Each structure stands twice: as structure tokens, then as C-alpha cells.
Short mmCIF file of N, CA and C and ligand atoms in Angstrom, two decimals:
data_model
loop_
_atom_site.label_atom_id
_atom_site.label_comp_id
_atom_site.label_asym_id
_atom_site.label_seq_id
_atom_site.Cartn_x
_atom_site.Cartn_y
_atom_site.Cartn_z
N MET Y 1 34.76 -29.11 17.89
CA MET Y 1 33.84 -28.25 18.69
C MET Y 1 34.31 -28.23 19.99
N VAL Y 2 34.89 -29.27 20.65
CA VAL Y 2 35.72 -29.39 21.79
C VAL Y 2 36.37 -28.37 21.94
N ALA Y 3 37.23 -28.37 20.76
CA ALA Y 3 39.05 -27.45 20.26
C ALA Y 3 38.43 -26.22 20.63
N THR Y 4 37.28 -26.11 20.03
CA THR Y 4 36.86 -24.42 19.72
C THR Y 4 36.42 -23.87 21.48
N LEU Y 5 35.74 -24.51 21.91
CA LEU Y 5 35.31 -24.67 23.46
C LEU Y 5 36.37 -24.45 24.47
N LEU Y 6 37.40 -25.09 24.39
CA LEU Y 6 38.48 -25.25 25.21
C LEU Y 6 39.14 -23.94 25.00
N GLY Y 7 39.43 -23.79 23.52
CA GLY Y 7 40.21 -22.21 23.40
C GLY Y 7 39.39 -21.08 23.87
N ILE Y 8 37.98 -21.05 23.88
CA ILE Y 8 36.78 -19.73 24.48
C ILE Y 8 37.56 -19.47 26.07
N PHE Y 9 37.10 -21.26 26.22
CA PHE Y 9 37.84 -21.59 27.97
C PHE Y 9 38.89 -20.37 28.03
N SER Y 10 39.81 -20.89 27.67
CA SER Y 10 41.45 -21.02 28.05
C SER Y 10 41.50 -19.33 27.63
N ALA Y 11 40.72 -18.39 26.61
CA ALA Y 11 40.89 -17.01 26.38
C ALA Y 11 40.41 -16.61 27.62
N PHE Y 12 38.98 -17.13 27.82
CA PHE Y 12 38.59 -16.15 29.26
C PHE Y 12 38.66 -16.44 30.30
N SER Y 13 39.80 -17.65 30.55
CA SER Y 13 40.52 -17.80 32.08
C SER Y 13 41.75 -16.66 31.88
N LYS Y 14 42.47 -16.70 30.60
CA LYS Y 14 43.66 -15.52 30.35
C LYS Y 14 42.95 -13.96 31.31
N GLU Y 15 41.61 -13.88 30.60
CA GLU Y 15 41.16 -12.47 30.93
C GLU Y 15 41.20 -12.60 31.97
N MET Y 16 40.38 -13.26 32.96
CA MET Y 16 40.37 -13.18 34.39
C MET Y 16 41.90 -13.47 35.17
N ALA Y 17 42.60 -14.04 34.48
CA ALA Y 17 44.10 -13.98 35.05
C ALA Y 17 44.53 -12.37 34.68
N ALA Y 18 44.36 -11.88 33.86
CA ALA Y 18 44.37 -10.61 33.44
C ALA Y 18 43.99 -9.74 34.63
N GLN Y 19 43.00 -10.03 35.33
CA GLN Y 19 42.10 -8.91 36.23
C GLN Y 19 42.66 -9.16 37.28
N ARG Y 20 43.48 -10.41 37.79
CA ARG Y 20 43.48 -10.50 39.03
C ARG Y 20 45.08 -9.66 39.25
N GLU Y 21 44.45 -8.43 39.84
CA GLU Y 21 45.51 -7.54 40.19
C GLU Y 21 46.51 -7.92 41.43
N ARG Y 22 47.09 -6.82 41.55
CA ARG Y 22 47.85 -6.98 43.19
C ARG Y 22 47.89 -6.09 43.82
N THR Y 23 47.59 -6.29 45.77
CA THR Y 23 47.70 -5.05 46.37
C THR Y 23 49.16 -5.46 47.26
N PHE Y 24 49.46 -4.13 48.09
CA PHE Y 24 50.41 -4.21 48.96
C PHE Y 24 49.58 -4.22 50.29
N LEU Y 25 49.62 -5.18 51.26
CA LEU Y 25 49.14 -4.94 52.98
C LEU Y 25 50.13 -5.13 53.36
N MET Y 26 50.33 -4.55 54.86
CA MET Y 26 51.41 -4.42 55.75
C MET Y 26 50.75 -4.31 57.18
N VAL Y 27 51.43 -5.29 57.87
CA VAL Y 27 50.88 -5.41 59.16
C VAL Y 27 51.86 -4.57 59.96
N LYS Y 28 51.31 -3.56 60.59
CA LYS Y 28 52.03 -2.22 61.49
C LYS Y 28 52.67 -3.08 62.42
N PRO Y 29 53.48 -2.33 63.24
CA PRO Y 29 54.21 -2.51 64.18
C PRO Y 29 53.21 -3.26 65.51
N ASP Y 30 52.19 -2.07 65.74
CA ASP Y 30 50.86 -2.70 66.78
C ASP Y 30 50.35 -3.81 66.41
N GLY Y 31 50.27 -4.47 65.11
CA GLY Y 31 49.46 -5.70 64.73
C GLY Y 31 50.66 -6.93 65.04
N VAL Y 32 51.60 -6.64 64.73
CA VAL Y 32 52.93 -7.56 65.29
C VAL Y 32 53.31 -7.75 66.59
N GLU Y 33 53.10 -6.71 67.57
CA GLU Y 33 53.00 -6.89 68.98
C GLU Y 33 51.98 -7.51 69.75
N ARG Y 34 50.87 -7.46 68.69
CA ARG Y 34 49.84 -7.71 69.50
C ARG Y 34 49.46 -9.28 68.88
N GLY Y 35 50.31 -9.77 68.17
CA GLY Y 35 49.92 -11.35 67.64
C GLY Y 35 48.85 -11.18 66.83
N LEU Y 36 48.67 -10.67 65.73
CA LEU Y 36 47.67 -10.38 64.90
C LEU Y 36 48.16 -10.59 63.68
N VAL Y 37 49.40 -11.33 62.79
CA VAL Y 37 49.81 -11.19 62.21
C VAL Y 37 49.47 -12.71 61.66
N GLY Y 38 49.21 -13.89 62.45
CA GLY Y 38 48.39 -15.38 61.82
C GLY Y 38 47.17 -15.06 61.50
N GLU Y 39 46.53 -14.23 62.28
CA GLU Y 39 45.02 -13.98 62.19
C GLU Y 39 44.62 -13.35 60.80
N ILE Y 40 45.68 -12.07 60.63
CA ILE Y 40 45.26 -11.36 59.24
C ILE Y 40 45.61 -12.24 57.87
N ILE Y 41 46.76 -12.89 58.03
CA ILE Y 41 46.72 -13.71 57.08
C ILE Y 41 45.83 -14.88 56.67
N THR Y 42 45.26 -15.37 57.83
CA THR Y 42 44.43 -16.23 57.86
C THR Y 42 42.67 -15.55 57.16
N ARG Y 43 42.63 -14.63 57.59
CA ARG Y 43 41.62 -14.13 57.28
C ARG Y 43 41.75 -13.36 55.10
N LEU Y 44 42.99 -13.24 55.00
CA LEU Y 44 42.72 -13.09 53.32
C LEU Y 44 43.24 -14.43 52.75
N GLU Y 45 43.94 -15.32 53.54
CA GLU Y 45 43.93 -16.67 52.83
C GLU Y 45 42.39 -17.58 52.74
N LYS Y 46 41.73 -17.09 53.84
CA LYS Y 46 40.41 -17.73 53.84
C LYS Y 46 39.59 -17.01 52.70
N LYS Y 47 39.67 -16.04 52.65
CA LYS Y 47 38.64 -15.07 51.67
C LYS Y 47 38.90 -15.62 50.03
N GLY Y 48 40.29 -16.00 50.44
CA GLY Y 48 40.42 -16.69 48.62
C GLY Y 48 41.61 -15.82 47.91
N TYR Y 49 42.39 -14.94 48.86
CA TYR Y 49 43.30 -14.29 48.09
C TYR Y 49 44.71 -15.03 48.00
N LYS Y 50 45.88 -15.01 47.30
CA LYS Y 50 46.81 -15.73 46.79
C LYS Y 50 48.00 -14.79 47.47
N LEU Y 51 48.79 -15.08 48.31
CA LEU Y 51 50.11 -14.61 48.44
C LEU Y 51 51.08 -14.64 47.33
N VAL Y 52 51.86 -13.68 47.63
CA VAL Y 52 52.58 -13.76 46.32
C VAL Y 52 54.27 -13.22 46.88
N ALA Y 53 54.30 -12.51 48.15
CA ALA Y 53 55.62 -11.82 48.40
C ALA Y 53 55.22 -11.50 50.26
N MET Y 54 55.80 -12.03 50.83
CA MET Y 54 56.16 -11.72 52.41
C MET Y 54 57.62 -11.47 53.03
N LYS Y 55 57.76 -10.15 53.65
CA LYS Y 55 59.04 -10.16 54.23
C LYS Y 55 58.50 -10.05 56.34
N PHE Y 56 59.29 -9.72 56.73
CA PHE Y 56 59.31 -9.65 58.67
C PHE Y 56 60.85 -8.55 58.94
N MET Y 57 60.54 -7.33 58.83
CA MET Y 57 61.33 -6.36 58.95
C MET Y 57 61.19 -5.46 59.73
N LYS Y 58 62.34 -4.52 60.21
CA LYS Y 58 61.98 -3.38 60.88
C LYS Y 58 62.53 -2.13 59.73
N ALA Y 59 61.37 -1.34 58.99
CA ALA Y 59 61.96 -0.59 57.88
C ALA Y 59 62.02 0.49 58.25
N PRO Y 60 63.57 1.12 57.14
CA PRO Y 60 64.30 2.13 57.50
C PRO Y 60 63.36 3.36 56.99
N ARG Y 61 63.70 4.39 58.11
CA ARG Y 61 63.29 5.70 57.95
C ARG Y 61 62.94 6.33 56.25
N SER Y 62 64.22 6.00 55.37
CA SER Y 62 63.97 6.37 54.17
C SER Y 62 62.91 5.90 53.17
N LEU Y 63 62.58 4.58 53.85
CA LEU Y 63 61.74 3.69 53.19
C LEU Y 63 60.33 4.34 53.12
N LEU Y 64 59.92 4.49 54.91
CA LEU Y 64 58.56 5.16 55.33
C LEU Y 64 58.57 6.16 54.65
N GLU Y 65 59.05 7.16 54.80
CA GLU Y 65 59.23 8.59 53.77
C GLU Y 65 58.47 8.36 52.84
N LYS Y 66 59.11 7.92 51.84
CA LYS Y 66 58.80 7.28 50.72
C LYS Y 66 57.40 6.63 50.18
N HIS Y 67 56.89 5.56 51.38
CA HIS Y 67 55.78 5.24 51.28
C HIS Y 67 54.84 6.06 51.62
N TYR Y 68 54.84 6.66 52.70
CA TYR Y 68 54.14 7.89 53.38
C TYR Y 68 54.05 9.11 52.62
N GLU Y 69 54.68 9.45 51.27
CA GLU Y 69 54.96 10.81 51.14
C GLU Y 69 53.92 11.43 50.21
N GLU Y 70 52.76 10.86 50.38
CA GLU Y 70 51.10 11.57 50.23
C GLU Y 70 50.55 12.52 51.59
N HIS Y 71 51.61 11.76 52.59
CA HIS Y 71 50.79 12.45 53.94
C HIS Y 71 51.95 13.68 54.04
N LYS Y 72 52.99 13.50 53.74
CA LYS Y 72 54.27 14.73 53.99
C LYS Y 72 53.25 16.00 54.33
N GLY Y 73 53.38 16.58 55.55
CA GLY Y 73 53.13 18.24 55.85
C GLY Y 73 51.92 17.88 56.73
N ARG Y 74 51.14 16.66 56.55
CA ARG Y 74 49.71 16.35 57.63
C ARG Y 74 50.62 16.78 59.04
N PRO Y 75 49.92 16.99 60.01
CA PRO Y 75 50.10 16.60 61.47
C PRO Y 75 50.52 15.52 62.05
N PHE Y 76 50.20 14.55 61.50
CA PHE Y 76 50.19 13.50 61.98
C PHE Y 76 51.61 12.58 61.02
N TYR Y 77 52.32 13.22 60.22
CA TYR Y 77 52.72 12.60 59.52
C TYR Y 77 54.51 12.24 60.05
N ASP Y 78 54.43 12.77 60.91
CA ASP Y 78 55.95 12.77 61.45
C ASP Y 78 55.82 11.14 62.26
N GLY Y 79 55.00 11.38 63.08
CA GLY Y 79 54.61 10.12 64.22
C GLY Y 79 54.14 8.93 63.85
N LEU Y 80 53.60 9.28 62.49
CA LEU Y 80 53.42 7.81 61.76
C LEU Y 80 54.71 7.37 61.23
N VAL Y 81 55.26 7.96 60.59
CA VAL Y 81 56.89 7.42 59.94
C VAL Y 81 57.53 6.87 61.62
N THR Y 82 57.46 7.83 62.47
CA THR Y 82 58.44 7.34 63.96
C THR Y 82 57.58 6.12 64.15
N PHE Y 83 56.04 5.85 64.27
CA PHE Y 83 55.99 4.71 64.67
C PHE Y 83 55.87 3.46 63.87
N ILE Y 84 55.81 3.92 62.75
CA ILE Y 84 55.90 2.40 61.56
C ILE Y 84 57.09 2.43 61.59
N GLY Y 85 58.18 2.77 61.88
CA GLY Y 85 59.60 2.60 61.87
C GLY Y 85 60.10 1.55 63.42
N SER Y 86 59.10 2.16 64.55
CA SER Y 86 59.57 1.71 65.62
C SER Y 86 59.73 0.36 66.25
N GLY Y 87 59.14 -0.66 65.25
CA GLY Y 87 59.13 -2.21 65.28
C GLY Y 87 58.82 -2.99 64.30
N PRO Y 88 58.78 -4.22 64.07
CA PRO Y 88 58.67 -4.60 63.31
C PRO Y 88 57.70 -4.78 62.69
N VAL Y 89 57.71 -4.66 61.34
CA VAL Y 89 56.47 -4.90 60.32
C VAL Y 89 56.62 -6.14 59.54
N VAL Y 90 55.54 -6.21 59.20
CA VAL Y 90 54.89 -7.67 57.87
C VAL Y 90 54.26 -6.74 56.36
N PRO Y 91 55.55 -6.59 55.90
CA PRO Y 91 54.88 -6.35 54.29
C PRO Y 91 54.64 -7.23 53.36
N MET Y 92 53.24 -7.41 52.85
CA MET Y 92 53.01 -8.70 51.77
C MET Y 92 52.69 -8.09 50.66
N VAL Y 93 52.53 -9.02 49.52
CA VAL Y 93 51.81 -8.52 48.28
C VAL Y 93 50.91 -9.57 48.21
N TRP Y 94 49.70 -9.32 48.07
CA TRP Y 94 48.51 -10.53 47.95
C TRP Y 94 48.31 -9.96 46.24
N GLU Y 95 47.31 -11.52 45.58
CA GLU Y 95 46.48 -11.16 44.81
C GLU Y 95 45.27 -11.47 44.16
N GLY Y 96 44.60 -11.23 43.51
CA GLY Y 96 43.40 -11.55 43.41
C GLY Y 96 42.26 -10.82 42.67
N LEU Y 97 41.26 -11.22 42.09
CA LEU Y 97 40.27 -10.76 41.49
C LEU Y 97 39.88 -9.07 42.51
N ASP Y 98 39.96 -7.87 41.81
CA ASP Y 98 39.39 -6.96 42.62
C ASP Y 98 40.12 -6.81 44.01
N VAL Y 99 41.43 -7.45 44.50
CA VAL Y 99 41.71 -7.39 45.44
C VAL Y 99 42.25 -6.22 46.00
N VAL Y 100 42.79 -5.13 45.11
CA VAL Y 100 42.64 -3.82 45.95
C VAL Y 100 41.62 -3.47 46.90
N GLU Y 101 40.21 -3.22 46.29
CA GLU Y 101 39.27 -2.31 46.92
C GLU Y 101 38.78 -3.62 47.83
N THR Y 102 38.87 -5.11 47.47
CA THR Y 102 38.00 -5.83 48.12
C THR Y 102 38.99 -6.11 49.81
N SER Y 103 40.37 -5.57 49.63
CA SER Y 103 40.76 -6.19 50.81
C SER Y 103 40.93 -4.85 51.46
N ARG Y 104 40.84 -3.48 50.72
CA ARG Y 104 40.50 -2.52 52.01
C ARG Y 104 39.20 -2.42 52.51
N LYS Y 105 38.32 -3.41 51.90
CA LYS Y 105 36.78 -3.67 52.73
C LYS Y 105 37.13 -4.58 54.23
N LEU Y 106 37.82 -5.97 53.85
CA LEU Y 106 38.21 -6.32 54.72
C LEU Y 106 38.86 -6.05 56.05
N ILE Y 107 39.68 -4.68 55.62
CA ILE Y 107 40.48 -3.97 56.64
C ILE Y 107 39.80 -2.73 57.32
N GLY Y 108 38.46 -2.41 56.79
CA GLY Y 108 38.08 -1.16 57.36
C GLY Y 108 38.36 -0.04 57.35
N ALA Y 109 37.55 0.99 57.59
CA ALA Y 109 37.79 2.09 57.64
C ALA Y 109 39.23 2.84 58.23
N THR Y 110 39.72 3.77 58.12
CA THR Y 110 40.89 4.21 59.00
C THR Y 110 40.88 4.19 60.14
N ASN Y 111 39.67 5.04 60.36
CA ASN Y 111 39.60 5.12 62.24
C ASN Y 111 38.93 3.75 62.31
N PRO Y 112 39.69 2.85 63.42
CA PRO Y 112 38.87 1.39 63.77
C PRO Y 112 37.44 1.83 64.41
N ARG Y 113 37.56 2.83 64.82
CA ARG Y 113 36.07 3.30 66.02
C ARG Y 113 34.93 3.39 64.56
N ALA Y 114 34.96 3.56 63.29
CA ALA Y 114 34.16 3.84 62.37
C ALA Y 114 33.88 2.35 61.69
N SER Y 115 35.52 1.56 61.67
CA SER Y 115 35.31 0.37 61.30
C SER Y 115 33.88 -0.65 61.56
N ASP Y 116 33.47 -1.27 60.38
CA ASP Y 116 32.74 -2.30 60.68
C ASP Y 116 33.20 -3.34 61.40
N PRO Y 117 32.27 -3.58 62.78
CA PRO Y 117 32.70 -5.20 63.05
C PRO Y 117 32.91 -6.11 61.88
N GLY Y 118 33.93 -7.18 62.28
CA GLY Y 118 34.19 -7.99 61.22
C GLY Y 118 35.15 -7.62 60.29
N THR Y 119 35.46 -6.34 60.05
CA THR Y 119 36.72 -6.15 59.44
C THR Y 119 37.85 -5.89 60.36
N ILE Y 120 39.16 -6.21 60.12
CA ILE Y 120 40.41 -5.90 60.75
C ILE Y 120 40.25 -4.92 61.88
N ARG Y 121 40.35 -3.80 61.21
CA ARG Y 121 40.49 -2.75 62.19
C ARG Y 121 38.95 -2.87 63.01
N GLY Y 122 37.94 -3.20 62.35
CA GLY Y 122 36.84 -2.95 63.08
C GLY Y 122 36.70 -3.93 64.46
N ASP Y 123 37.29 -5.04 64.10
CA ASP Y 123 37.55 -6.00 65.29
C ASP Y 123 38.59 -5.46 66.47
N TYR Y 124 39.70 -5.15 65.69
CA TYR Y 124 40.85 -5.11 66.47
C TYR Y 124 41.24 -4.00 67.40
N GLY Y 125 40.67 -3.00 66.71
CA GLY Y 125 41.57 -1.57 66.95
C GLY Y 125 40.61 -0.62 67.65
N ILE Y 126 41.19 0.24 67.82
CA ILE Y 126 40.15 1.63 68.44
C ILE Y 126 40.80 2.73 68.00
N ASP Y 127 42.16 2.85 68.05
CA ASP Y 127 42.64 4.42 67.68
C ASP Y 127 42.96 4.47 66.32
N VAL Y 128 42.79 5.47 65.26
CA VAL Y 128 43.36 5.56 64.10
C VAL Y 128 44.83 5.75 63.99
N GLY Y 129 45.79 6.20 64.96
CA GLY Y 129 47.02 5.95 64.80
C GLY Y 129 47.67 4.47 65.09
N ARG Y 130 46.60 3.68 65.54
CA ARG Y 130 46.96 2.19 66.02
C ARG Y 130 46.17 1.00 64.91
N ASN Y 131 45.94 1.51 63.81
CA ASN Y 131 44.80 0.74 63.04
C ASN Y 131 45.42 -0.69 62.73
N ILE Y 132 46.86 -0.88 63.24
CA ILE Y 132 47.00 -2.64 62.62
C ILE Y 132 47.13 -2.92 61.32
N ILE Y 133 46.95 -2.48 60.47
CA ILE Y 133 47.46 -2.61 59.29
C ILE Y 133 47.25 -1.74 57.83
N HIS Y 134 47.77 -1.98 57.16
CA HIS Y 134 48.14 -0.75 55.36
C HIS Y 134 47.95 -1.42 54.52
N GLY Y 135 46.96 -1.00 53.92
CA GLY Y 135 46.70 -1.56 52.61
C GLY Y 135 46.43 -0.55 51.51
N SER Y 136 46.95 -0.75 50.49
CA SER Y 136 46.55 0.09 48.90
C SER Y 136 45.64 0.91 49.07
N ASP Y 137 45.20 1.77 48.65
CA ASP Y 137 44.01 2.14 47.98
C ASP Y 137 43.50 2.72 46.86
N LYS Y 138 44.65 1.98 45.98
CA LYS Y 138 44.11 2.23 44.27
C LYS Y 138 45.26 1.28 43.61
N VAL Y 139 44.79 0.79 42.47
CA VAL Y 139 45.68 -0.08 41.69
C VAL Y 139 47.14 0.59 41.49
N GLU Y 140 46.65 1.81 41.16
CA GLU Y 140 48.49 2.79 40.82
C GLU Y 140 49.04 2.40 42.13
N THR Y 141 48.67 3.21 43.32
CA THR Y 141 49.14 3.34 44.34
C THR Y 141 49.72 2.03 44.46
N ALA Y 142 49.14 0.58 44.70
CA ALA Y 142 49.75 -0.52 45.25
C ALA Y 142 50.69 -0.80 43.94
N LYS Y 143 50.78 -0.29 42.74
CA LYS Y 143 52.14 -0.80 41.50
C LYS Y 143 52.82 0.11 42.50
N ARG Y 144 53.01 0.62 43.14
CA ARG Y 144 54.00 1.89 43.22
C ARG Y 144 54.38 1.59 44.71
N GLU Y 145 53.87 1.11 45.62
CA GLU Y 145 54.32 0.39 47.02
C GLU Y 145 54.62 -1.04 47.03
N ILE Y 146 54.26 -1.87 46.20
CA ILE Y 146 55.00 -2.88 45.57
C ILE Y 146 56.14 -2.97 45.26
N ALA Y 147 56.51 -1.87 44.18
CA ALA Y 147 57.84 -1.78 43.58
C ALA Y 147 59.00 -1.15 44.46
N LEU Y 148 58.16 -0.84 45.68
CA LEU Y 148 58.94 0.18 47.15
C LEU Y 148 59.49 -0.81 47.86
N TRP Y 149 58.98 -1.64 48.50
CA TRP Y 149 58.85 -2.73 49.17
C TRP Y 149 59.39 -3.84 48.39
N PHE Y 150 59.42 -4.25 47.89
CA PHE Y 150 59.91 -5.97 46.73
C PHE Y 150 60.77 -5.60 45.56
N LYS Y 151 61.53 -6.18 45.42
CA LYS Y 151 62.03 -7.17 44.05
C LYS Y 151 61.31 -7.69 43.33
N GLU Y 152 61.11 -7.17 42.04
CA GLU Y 152 60.93 -8.21 41.54
C GLU Y 152 60.77 -10.06 41.45
N GLU Y 153 61.77 -10.31 41.80
CA GLU Y 153 62.24 -11.68 41.83
C GLU Y 153 62.02 -11.97 43.37
N GLU Y 154 61.09 -11.09 44.17
CA GLU Y 154 60.84 -11.71 45.79
C GLU Y 154 59.01 -12.03 45.65
N GLN Y 155 59.11 -11.18 44.47
CA GLN Y 155 57.66 -11.94 44.11
C GLN Y 155 57.05 -12.99 43.52
N THR Y 156 56.91 -14.08 44.09
CA THR Y 156 56.75 -15.18 43.76
C THR Y 156 54.98 -15.89 43.26
N ALA Y 157 55.36 -16.12 41.36
CA ALA Y 157 53.82 -16.24 40.99
C ALA Y 157 54.08 -17.89 41.00
N TRP Y 158 52.57 -18.35 41.23
CA TRP Y 158 52.31 -19.48 41.55
C TRP Y 158 50.75 -19.94 41.38
N GLU Y 159 50.44 -21.39 40.96
CA GLU Y 159 49.25 -21.23 40.68
C GLU Y 159 48.96 -22.21 42.05
N PRO Y 160 47.93 -21.94 42.87
CA PRO Y 160 47.34 -22.75 44.10
C PRO Y 160 46.58 -23.85 43.24
N SER Y 161 46.50 -24.98 43.99
CA SER Y 161 45.64 -25.73 43.01
C SER Y 161 44.19 -25.55 43.87
N LEU Y 162 43.98 -24.79 44.86
CA LEU Y 162 42.67 -24.27 45.06
C LEU Y 162 41.92 -23.70 44.22
N GLU Y 163 42.51 -22.63 42.97
CA GLU Y 163 41.99 -21.82 42.89
C GLU Y 163 40.90 -22.17 41.97
N LYS Y 164 40.59 -23.25 41.13
CA LYS Y 164 39.42 -23.49 40.65
C LYS Y 164 38.39 -23.65 41.40
N TRP Y 165 38.29 -24.06 42.75
CA TRP Y 165 37.50 -23.98 43.55
C TRP Y 165 37.09 -22.48 43.92
N ILE Y 166 37.61 -21.54 43.85
CA ILE Y 166 37.76 -20.07 44.56
C ILE Y 166 37.17 -19.26 43.19
N TYR Y 167 37.55 -19.37 41.78
CA TYR Y 167 37.31 -18.73 40.48
C TYR Y 167 36.19 -19.75 39.80
N GLU Y 168 35.46 -19.35 39.44
CA GLU Y 168 34.13 -20.34 38.43
C GLU Y 168 34.77 -20.29 36.99
P1 LIG O 1 44.40 4.67 55.64
O1 LIG O 1 45.63 3.69 55.92
O2 LIG O 1 43.44 3.71 55.77
O3 LIG O 1 44.89 4.19 53.44
P2 LIG O 1 45.75 7.18 55.28
O4 LIG O 1 44.49 8.48 55.17
O5 LIG O 1 46.31 7.01 54.00
O6 LIG O 1 44.59 5.96 55.75
O7 LIG O 1 46.49 7.51 56.53
C1 LIG O 1 47.41 6.43 56.22
C2 LIG O 1 47.85 6.25 57.88
O8 LIG O 1 48.13 7.29 59.02
C3 LIG O 1 46.56 5.80 58.59
O9 LIG O 1 46.24 4.17 58.27
C4 LIG O 1 46.65 5.82 60.34
O10 LIG O 1 47.61 4.89 60.52
C5 LIG O 1 47.66 7.37 60.30
N1 LIG O 1 46.83 8.44 60.22
C6 LIG O 1 45.85 8.84 59.32
N2 LIG O 1 45.03 9.76 59.56
C7 LIG O 1 45.59 10.02 60.91
C8 LIG O 1 45.18 10.57 62.45
O11 LIG O 1 44.16 11.73 61.82
N3 LIG O 1 45.87 10.85 63.23
C9 LIG O 1 46.63 9.97 63.68
N4 LIG O 1 46.82 9.08 62.51
C10 LIG O 1 46.23 9.05 61.57
MG1 LIG O 2 46.35 5.54 52.87
#
């Protein structure tokens, strides 16, 4: 009986784990310059998400052109790629249940003036070209962006001891 229950619980846990998708988040050069790296990481940690990869780097233009390829041809594309490459950024991979959609909510709308107070962009930004942080918009986009910025071995699988207090 106990064994059966444990089996069901273990299968359920595995299913929950399978739904714990990953997303690609990146503090942009304005966020780094304004000293918001710690604040942003704190918000994601306190929410309960799990950090699995992080770098501090100046991104080469070739990487940024691939990262922003969906925007190629838009009037802001060139300025965007130049700006993101102008200073250090903090690319990260975060994992958790529905993290792609939920982290976009924590980040707020693209235009910080339209972002709700309480969101990262809503609290710290004003201009659309200085909106502090990038977040993948879909699970498929996240997979593409993670692969672009991080090798498999740079992503660290681990089991935080607090998880049982975050997931039921
Ligand atoms: P997102 O970052 O909320 O996903 P996207 O539409 O994917 O927004 O745009 C990518 C980035 O391009 C934005 O975060 C912002 O920095 C910049 N951007 C978007 N629209 C404009 C614009 O109209 N003017 C200037 N920059 C823009
Ligand atoms: Mg986007």
C-alpha cells in the first residue's frame, strides 16, 4: 500500500519535473550599468525559480544578430543590436513550472511605461530602448535562445533543498 502510494507520488513528481521548463533571461547593458543585476536575480530567486546557468560578458555582434534575428528589418533593429553589444550583459537560464510565461509577467510589457508597477520594467524603466531585461517569449524561443548562449555543459542540473517548500 505504502509502496503503491510512493510509486504514484514518484510518477507524479516526475511529471511535475518534466513540466519544469527553462527560459533564457538576460540583464541588458542598462540593467548592469544601473546596478540592477542583484535585484533582478533576487526577484527570480524569491519567486522560487531555479538558476541553472549564468555568465557576465560583452556579447559579440554575430551572436546578437542571431539572438534578435526575428526583428531584422525593423527600424529599431540596428540600434538594438548595437546597444546590447555596447556593454556587459548577464545571460541566464532559469528553470521552473511555467517559467517562460511567468517570468514574462515578472518582467512586464515591452514598453516600461505600459508595464505594471511591481514588474521589473514597470519599477525600473521608462523607455522601450532601455527596458533592462530580455526574456524569451515562448517555450520554443527559449530553447533556441538557450542553445545560442549556453553549451549543454554550462547548464547545471541541481536539486535545491527548498523545492519541497515551493512545489506541493
Ligand atoms: P520583448 O523584449 O518584450 O520580447 P520585442 O518586441 O521582442 O520585446 O523587442 C525586442 C527588444 O527590442 C525590446 O525589448 C526593446 O528593447 C526593443 N524594442 C522593441 N520595440 C522597440 C521600439 O519600438 N523602439 C525601440 N526599441 C524597441
Ligand atoms: Mg522578444
